[in-house]
Amino acid sequence: MTRNHAVLAGPFSIALFGIIFCVWSAFGNDVNFCVTTGCTLYQDFTIAGISLWWFGTASFTILAGCSLLGQAGAGKKLAALFLFGDICLLLLMAVTAPCVSCLVAALLFALCYFLFRRSDFFARSQKQPAVPGRSMLLLVWTLLFFINIGQVARSQLDVWPILDESGDAHMRMFFSPSCKYCIEGINVLSGNVNTAFYPVAENDADIFRLAKIKEFLDQGMSLAEAMGQSEDVEAGSFLSSLRPEFLLLRLRLLINKAHIFGAGSSGVPFFEIRGLPPSVQAKVEERGRKPAFRATDPNGRYSGSQNPPDERLPMELGDFGQCGGAEPCPPGN
């Protein structure tokens, strides 16, 4: 038997591992190493009613067969086809949510293609000297793979509260010390255990002021008091901003600000609420009914004991004060 028809141990090992991993994932593995929402999104994703994991199992099985038969050329072509399909999935994950399990399978497909390509090159070079070229497929795959890896890393960087007394607040308020609307909101909400406060920096002075606010909070002050005591704090020197604690604070503030941008906003104050707001809940309980849309009869009239629109829960919204993004925050004092 010639070298060209010998078992290709490298591709076979990777393909065999791919088969085991895909079958394991298809049956729902119990190891919770997948830490992103994309895992849940793609775990039950199907094509023509068939799970993607079974398609992966079939693909790796075909590649393992090519390895056993020593068909480097055929294996390279098939691996290229499967890698192209994987590139499409990587692109889909890049615009939705990355799946760590899918990225593991993607890495195995890329390794199979690389090893088949190398085996095919060695087989051809024995007949005619050649120089290995670059693979556009691998270049595109590498770019998309690292984009997804970056999104996984970003998803693990959680926002940082400067004050969260309950540990599971119903409302999150993102604020900047230089925003007068934020100061007004903090004066009202400070001391409310159902509110957590997440700082962002609109300028360098905000960073130094927030560092001072954190010190005051550690001393037992309320956030409103700490904000008032830090009014005169100004930006320090460039060297002082390079201290480790300031660099860590900058990173935390940047993550908080990225969270606001990711939510589709660019200004502060920015609020996130879990569940029905207490003020609305109080009105609901006062009226003794649920805040739902009322059905009408064919003539457009409210039937039975249902209330007309003007007696429904009022949700009057006035103008909201907000700064940030393209508009700099006005002075808070």
Tab-separated table of C-alpha atoms in Angstrom:
chain	number	residue	atom	x	y	z
A	1	MET	CA	0.000	0.000	0.000
A	2	THR	CA	1.368	3.415	-0.967
A	3	ARG	CA	1.550	6.455	1.295
A	4	ASN	CA	-1.297	8.105	-0.589
A	5	HIS	CA	-3.670	5.309	0.521
A	6	ALA	CA	-2.429	4.958	4.101
A	7	VAL	CA	-4.695	5.886	6.983
A	8	LEU	CA	-4.484	9.607	7.690
A	9	ALA	CA	-4.123	9.528	11.464
A	10	GLY	CA	-4.351	13.289	12.070
A	11	PRO	CA	-7.662	13.995	10.262
A	12	PHE	CA	-9.113	10.711	11.546
A	13	SER	CA	-8.410	11.596	15.197
A	14	ILE	CA	-10.005	15.034	14.859
A	15	ALA	CA	-12.996	13.670	12.932
A	16	LEU	CA	-13.538	10.937	15.517
A	17	PHE	CA	-13.501	13.505	18.314
A	18	GLY	CA	-15.949	15.597	16.265
A	19	ILE	CA	-18.343	12.634	15.976
A	20	ILE	CA	-18.279	12.038	19.726
A	21	PHE	CA	-18.742	15.731	20.519
A	22	CYS	CA	-21.667	16.189	18.098
A	23	VAL	CA	-23.494	13.084	19.349
A	24	TRP	CA	-22.902	14.193	22.942
A	25	SER	CA	-24.297	17.659	22.148
A	26	ALA	CA	-27.251	16.277	20.165
A	27	PHE	CA	-28.445	14.364	23.234
A	28	GLY	CA	-28.020	17.448	25.420
A	29	ASN	CA	-24.788	17.272	27.392
A	30	ASP	CA	-24.930	17.838	31.135
A	31	VAL	CA	-21.687	19.800	31.336
A	32	ASN	CA	-22.529	23.503	31.534
A	33	PHE	CA	-19.408	24.897	29.869
A	34	CYS	CA	-21.455	26.888	27.362
A	35	VAL	CA	-21.846	30.308	28.947
A	36	THR	CA	-23.625	32.312	26.243
A	37	THR	CA	-27.247	32.753	25.163
A	38	GLY	CA	-26.290	31.397	21.741
A	39	CYS	CA	-25.987	27.905	23.248
A	40	THR	CA	-29.682	27.886	24.107
A	41	LEU	CA	-30.516	29.514	20.789
A	42	TYR	CA	-28.755	26.911	18.646
A	43	GLN	CA	-29.104	23.798	20.817
A	44	ASP	CA	-32.518	23.023	19.272
A	45	PHE	CA	-31.851	24.674	15.892
A	46	THR	CA	-32.958	22.361	13.085
A	47	ILE	CA	-32.922	22.165	9.286
A	48	ALA	CA	-35.807	20.164	7.792
A	49	GLY	CA	-36.533	18.943	11.314
A	50	ILE	CA	-33.018	17.582	11.821
A	51	SER	CA	-30.731	18.999	14.502
A	52	LEU	CA	-27.564	20.734	13.348
A	53	TRP	CA	-25.642	18.381	15.622
A	54	TRP	CA	-26.721	15.380	13.545
A	55	PHE	CA	-25.572	17.172	10.398
A	56	GLY	CA	-22.261	17.691	12.178
A	57	THR	CA	-22.135	14.007	13.135
A	58	ALA	CA	-22.710	12.956	9.516
A	59	SER	CA	-20.076	15.406	8.256
A	60	PHE	CA	-17.394	14.211	10.659
A	61	THR	CA	-18.288	10.587	9.858
A	62	ILE	CA	-17.686	11.237	6.151
A	63	LEU	CA	-14.361	12.901	6.928
A	64	ALA	CA	-13.369	9.989	9.162
A	65	GLY	CA	-14.143	7.607	6.276
A	66	CYS	CA	-11.924	9.592	3.917
A	67	SER	CA	-9.168	9.443	6.522
A	68	LEU	CA	-9.439	5.668	6.864
A	69	LEU	CA	-9.277	5.262	3.089
A	70	GLY	CA	-6.315	7.626	2.814
A	71	GLN	CA	-8.217	9.883	0.394
A	72	ALA	CA	-6.499	13.181	1.129
A	73	GLY	CA	-7.759	14.900	-2.045
A	74	ALA	CA	-11.395	13.905	-1.557
A	75	GLY	CA	-11.168	14.661	2.138
A	76	LYS	CA	-9.798	18.131	1.435
A	77	LYS	CA	-12.672	18.946	-0.946
A	78	LEU	CA	-15.337	17.643	1.414
A	79	ALA	CA	-13.736	19.375	4.389
A	80	ALA	CA	-13.698	22.606	2.363
A	81	LEU	CA	-17.429	22.198	1.674
A	82	PHE	CA	-18.193	21.591	5.345
A	83	LEU	CA	-15.946	24.496	6.347
A	84	PHE	CA	-17.883	26.783	3.992
A	85	GLY	CA	-21.114	25.738	5.723
A	86	ASP	CA	-19.454	26.414	9.051
A	87	ILE	CA	-18.447	29.888	7.848
A	88	CYS	CA	-22.124	30.595	7.129
A	89	LEU	CA	-22.997	29.515	10.687
A	90	LEU	CA	-20.197	31.664	12.133
A	91	LEU	CA	-21.552	34.634	10.212
A	92	LEU	CA	-25.042	33.954	11.555
A	93	MET	CA	-23.720	33.748	15.114
A	94	ALA	CA	-21.739	36.952	14.629
A	95	VAL	CA	-24.955	38.891	13.966
A	96	THR	CA	-27.047	37.073	16.606
A	97	ALA	CA	-25.308	35.393	19.538
A	98	PRO	CA	-22.231	33.147	19.678
A	99	CYS	CA	-22.531	29.536	20.813
A	100	VAL	CA	-19.474	28.114	22.576
A	101	SER	CA	-20.367	24.505	21.688
A	102	CYS	CA	-20.744	25.517	18.035
A	103	LEU	CA	-17.353	27.226	18.169
A	104	VAL	CA	-15.781	23.982	19.405
A	105	ALA	CA	-17.295	22.121	16.450
A	106	ALA	CA	-16.157	24.932	14.137
A	107	LEU	CA	-12.586	24.557	15.385
A	108	LEU	CA	-12.697	20.808	14.700
A	109	PHE	CA	-13.907	21.402	11.121
A	110	ALA	CA	-11.094	23.893	10.539
A	111	LEU	CA	-8.516	21.446	11.913
A	112	CYS	CA	-9.842	18.670	9.671
A	113	TYR	CA	-9.597	20.917	6.617
A	114	PHE	CA	-6.094	22.047	7.554
A	115	LEU	CA	-4.833	18.479	8.074
A	116	PHE	CA	-6.464	17.147	4.906
A	117	ARG	CA	-5.012	20.073	2.966
A	118	ARG	CA	-1.553	19.399	4.334
A	119	SER	CA	-1.787	15.659	3.595
A	120	ASP	CA	-2.918	16.379	0.054
A	121	PHE	CA	-0.060	18.835	-0.442
A	122	PHE	CA	2.533	16.293	0.729
A	123	ALA	CA	1.073	13.655	-1.583
A	124	ARG	CA	1.253	16.022	-4.551
A	125	SER	CA	4.722	17.313	-3.701
A	126	GLN	CA	6.104	13.791	-4.029
A	127	LYS	CA	5.173	13.854	-7.690
A	128	GLN	CA	5.917	17.504	-8.423
A	129	PRO	CA	7.644	20.056	-6.117
A	130	ALA	CA	5.266	22.805	-5.039
A	131	VAL	CA	4.986	25.637	-2.555
A	132	PRO	CA	1.948	25.609	-0.208
A	133	GLY	CA	-0.351	28.563	-0.787
A	134	ARG	CA	-2.730	30.355	1.537
A	135	SER	CA	-6.321	29.240	1.902
A	136	MET	CA	-8.927	31.976	1.541
A	137	LEU	CA	-11.422	29.712	3.295
A	138	LEU	CA	-9.209	29.481	6.367
A	139	LEU	CA	-8.577	33.224	6.365
A	140	VAL	CA	-12.306	34.036	6.274
A	141	TRP	CA	-13.023	31.347	8.875
A	142	THR	CA	-10.308	32.695	11.182
A	143	LEU	CA	-11.703	36.234	10.972
A	144	LEU	CA	-15.262	35.144	11.813
A	145	PHE	CA	-14.075	32.736	14.498
A	146	PHE	CA	-12.228	35.456	16.396
A	147	ILE	CA	-15.156	37.853	15.998
A	148	ASN	CA	-17.309	35.289	17.769
A	149	ILE	CA	-14.641	34.665	20.403
A	150	GLY	CA	-14.591	38.410	21.065
A	151	GLN	CA	-18.363	38.444	21.514
A	152	VAL	CA	-18.124	35.546	23.968
A	153	ALA	CA	-15.503	37.440	25.968
A	154	ARG	CA	-17.621	40.593	25.907
A	155	SER	CA	-20.709	38.724	27.130
A	156	GLN	CA	-18.775	37.642	30.228
A	157	LEU	CA	-17.897	41.215	31.217
A	158	ASP	CA	-20.815	42.133	33.459
A	159	VAL	CA	-21.824	45.687	34.293
A	160	TRP	CA	-20.519	47.075	37.590
A	161	PRO	CA	-22.725	48.749	40.233
A	162	ILE	CA	-21.205	51.360	42.478
A	163	LEU	CA	-24.100	50.724	44.866
A	164	ASP	CA	-26.470	47.744	44.997
A	165	GLU	CA	-27.786	47.309	48.533
A	166	SER	CA	-30.236	44.487	47.816
A	167	GLY	CA	-28.012	42.533	45.422
A	168	ASP	CA	-31.039	41.897	43.209
A	169	ALA	CA	-32.535	45.316	42.583
A	170	HIS	CA	-35.728	45.669	40.566
A	171	MET	CA	-34.427	48.814	38.879
A	172	ARG	CA	-31.018	49.754	37.513
A	173	MET	CA	-30.049	53.388	37.059
A	174	PHE	CA	-27.014	54.266	34.932
A	175	PHE	CA	-25.760	57.742	35.757
A	176	SER	CA	-22.934	60.218	35.325
A	177	PRO	CA	-21.834	62.687	38.042
A	178	SER	CA	-21.745	65.488	35.464
A	179	CYS	CA	-25.373	64.997	34.402
A	180	LYS	CA	-27.828	67.249	36.251
A	181	TYR	CA	-30.743	64.972	35.405
A	182	CYS	CA	-28.877	62.073	37.004
A	183	ILE	CA	-28.327	64.106	40.172
A	184	GLU	CA	-32.045	64.879	40.341
A	185	GLY	CA	-32.867	61.189	39.943
A	186	ILE	CA	-30.328	60.107	42.564
A	187	ASN	CA	-31.695	62.643	45.079
A	188	VAL	CA	-35.082	60.950	44.707
A	189	LEU	CA	-33.956	57.316	44.506
A	190	SER	CA	-30.966	57.278	46.872
A	191	GLY	CA	-31.699	54.970	49.790
A	192	ASN	CA	-34.181	52.892	47.808
A	193	VAL	CA	-33.128	49.252	48.251
A	194	ASN	CA	-34.895	48.284	45.028
A	195	THR	CA	-32.572	50.477	42.958
A	196	ALA	CA	-28.992	49.709	41.952
A	197	PHE	CA	-26.759	52.469	40.617
A	198	TYR	CA	-24.301	51.962	37.758
A	199	PRO	CA	-21.870	54.797	36.962
A	200	VAL	CA	-20.508	55.925	33.605
A	201	ALA	CA	-17.996	58.672	32.835
A	202	GLU	CA	-18.704	61.482	30.406
A	203	ASN	CA	-15.234	63.018	30.917
A	204	ASP	CA	-12.000	62.496	32.851
A	205	ALA	CA	-13.240	64.521	35.819
A	206	ASP	CA	-16.092	62.030	36.227
A	207	ILE	CA	-13.599	59.223	36.786
A	208	PHE	CA	-11.844	60.996	39.653
A	209	ARG	CA	-15.162	62.087	41.103
A	210	LEU	CA	-16.544	58.541	40.979
A	211	ALA	CA	-13.423	57.247	42.719
A	212	LYS	CA	-14.115	59.736	45.518
A	213	ILE	CA	-17.813	58.812	45.591
A	214	LYS	CA	-16.827	55.180	46.056
A	215	GLU	CA	-14.684	56.152	49.040
A	216	PHE	CA	-17.599	58.035	50.617
A	217	LEU	CA	-19.940	55.090	50.034
A	218	ASP	CA	-17.470	52.777	51.775
A	219	GLN	CA	-17.617	55.171	54.733
A	220	GLY	CA	-21.390	54.661	54.994
A	221	MET	CA	-22.725	57.708	53.168
A	222	SER	CA	-25.780	57.513	50.938
A	223	LEU	CA	-25.216	58.005	47.242
A	224	ALA	CA	-26.904	61.423	47.320
A	225	GLU	CA	-24.598	62.523	50.161
A	226	ALA	CA	-21.530	61.139	48.398
A	227	MET	CA	-22.471	62.987	45.205
A	228	GLY	CA	-22.800	66.226	47.158
A	229	GLN	CA	-19.479	65.764	48.983
A	230	SER	CA	-17.639	65.122	45.704
A	231	GLU	CA	-18.774	68.293	43.920
A	232	ASP	CA	-15.385	69.986	44.099
A	233	VAL	CA	-13.300	67.014	42.910
A	234	GLU	CA	-11.427	67.772	39.684
A	235	ALA	CA	-9.487	65.647	37.220
A	236	GLY	CA	-6.047	64.647	38.472
A	237	SER	CA	-2.782	64.385	36.605
A	238	PHE	CA	-2.161	61.969	33.754
A	239	LEU	CA	0.235	59.887	35.857
A	240	SER	CA	-2.285	59.523	38.670
A	241	SER	CA	-4.824	58.183	36.171
A	242	LEU	CA	-2.417	55.345	35.320
A	243	ARG	CA	-2.610	53.816	38.770
A	244	PRO	CA	-4.012	50.235	38.749
A	245	GLU	CA	-7.171	51.159	40.678
A	246	PHE	CA	-7.942	53.941	38.189
A	247	LEU	CA	-7.301	51.700	35.190
A	248	LEU	CA	-9.684	49.116	36.665
A	249	LEU	CA	-12.273	51.839	37.288
A	250	ARG	CA	-11.921	53.064	33.686
A	251	LEU	CA	-12.528	49.532	32.420
A	252	ARG	CA	-15.629	49.117	34.580
A	253	LEU	CA	-17.045	52.456	33.486
A	254	LEU	CA	-16.360	51.621	29.857
A	255	ILE	CA	-18.206	48.296	30.206
A	256	ASN	CA	-21.166	50.105	31.763
A	257	LYS	CA	-21.238	52.617	28.931
A	258	ALA	CA	-20.983	49.873	26.320
A	259	HIS	CA	-24.011	48.247	27.959
A	260	ILE	CA	-26.015	51.445	27.440
A	261	PHE	CA	-24.976	51.630	23.789
A	262	GLY	CA	-25.768	47.944	23.340
A	263	ALA	CA	-29.287	48.577	24.644
A	264	GLY	CA	-29.838	51.143	21.891
A	265	SER	CA	-29.335	54.296	23.963
A	266	SER	CA	-26.485	56.759	24.266
A	267	GLY	CA	-27.470	59.055	27.110
A	268	VAL	CA	-27.918	59.086	30.884
A	269	PRO	CA	-29.818	58.635	33.068
A	270	PHE	CA	-30.617	55.220	31.618
A	271	PHE	CA	-32.993	52.883	33.443
A	272	GLU	CA	-33.550	49.144	33.286
A	273	ILE	CA	-36.582	47.741	35.107
A	274	ARG	CA	-37.337	44.145	36.022
A	275	GLY	CA	-41.041	43.395	36.280
A	276	LEU	CA	-43.901	45.884	36.627
A	277	PRO	CA	-42.776	49.220	38.123
A	278	PRO	CA	-44.084	49.706	41.697
A	279	SER	CA	-45.841	52.988	40.792
A	280	VAL	CA	-47.754	51.240	38.035
A	281	GLN	CA	-48.450	48.214	40.242
A	282	ALA	CA	-49.950	50.501	42.885
A	283	LYS	CA	-52.344	52.006	40.350
A	284	VAL	CA	-53.275	48.539	39.151
A	285	GLU	CA	-54.039	47.364	42.676
A	286	GLU	CA	-55.992	50.562	43.362
A	287	ARG	CA	-58.212	49.890	40.363
A	288	GLY	CA	-58.450	46.211	41.231
A	289	ARG	CA	-57.818	44.851	37.752
A	290	LYS	CA	-54.987	43.872	35.446
A	291	PRO	CA	-53.533	46.388	32.949
A	292	ALA	CA	-54.665	44.683	29.756
A	293	PHE	CA	-56.153	45.803	26.474
A	294	ARG	CA	-59.931	45.455	26.459
A	295	ALA	CA	-61.742	43.587	23.712
A	296	THR	CA	-64.536	45.249	21.741
A	297	ASP	CA	-67.616	43.914	20.049
A	298	PRO	CA	-68.017	43.960	16.222
A	299	ASN	CA	-69.320	47.545	16.425
A	300	GLY	CA	-66.209	48.752	18.193
A	301	ARG	CA	-67.943	49.185	21.572
A	302	TYR	CA	-66.649	47.781	24.856
A	303	SER	CA	-68.809	44.835	25.774
A	304	GLY	CA	-69.979	43.415	29.090
A	305	SER	CA	-68.456	44.868	32.235
A	306	GLN	CA	-65.278	45.990	30.557
A	307	ASN	CA	-64.214	49.592	30.979
A	308	PRO	CA	-63.944	52.140	28.163
A	309	PRO	CA	-60.527	53.428	27.088
A	310	ASP	CA	-60.683	56.612	29.162
A	311	GLU	CA	-60.941	54.533	32.357
A	312	ARG	CA	-57.978	52.344	31.600
A	313	LEU	CA	-54.706	52.683	33.463
A	314	PRO	CA	-53.290	56.137	32.635
A	315	MET	CA	-49.739	56.091	31.314
A	316	GLU	CA	-48.991	59.768	30.854
A	317	LEU	CA	-45.412	60.377	29.772
A	318	GLY	CA	-43.892	63.818	29.906
A	319	ASP	CA	-40.546	65.064	28.646
A	320	PHE	CA	-37.521	63.120	29.818
A	321	GLY	CA	-34.284	64.839	30.800
A	322	GLN	CA	-31.254	63.063	29.377
A	323	CYS	CA	-27.750	63.937	28.301
A	324	GLY	CA	-24.818	62.169	26.715
A	325	GLY	CA	-24.002	60.756	23.292
A	326	ALA	CA	-23.693	63.620	20.827
A	327	GLU	CA	-24.923	66.104	23.458
A	328	PRO	CA	-22.464	66.796	26.308
A	329	CYS	CA	-23.858	66.667	29.826
A	330	PRO	CA	-24.619	70.127	31.255
A	331	PRO	CA	-23.061	70.932	34.629
A	332	GLY	CA	-24.870	69.302	37.499
A	333	ASN	CA	-24.413	72.234	39.873
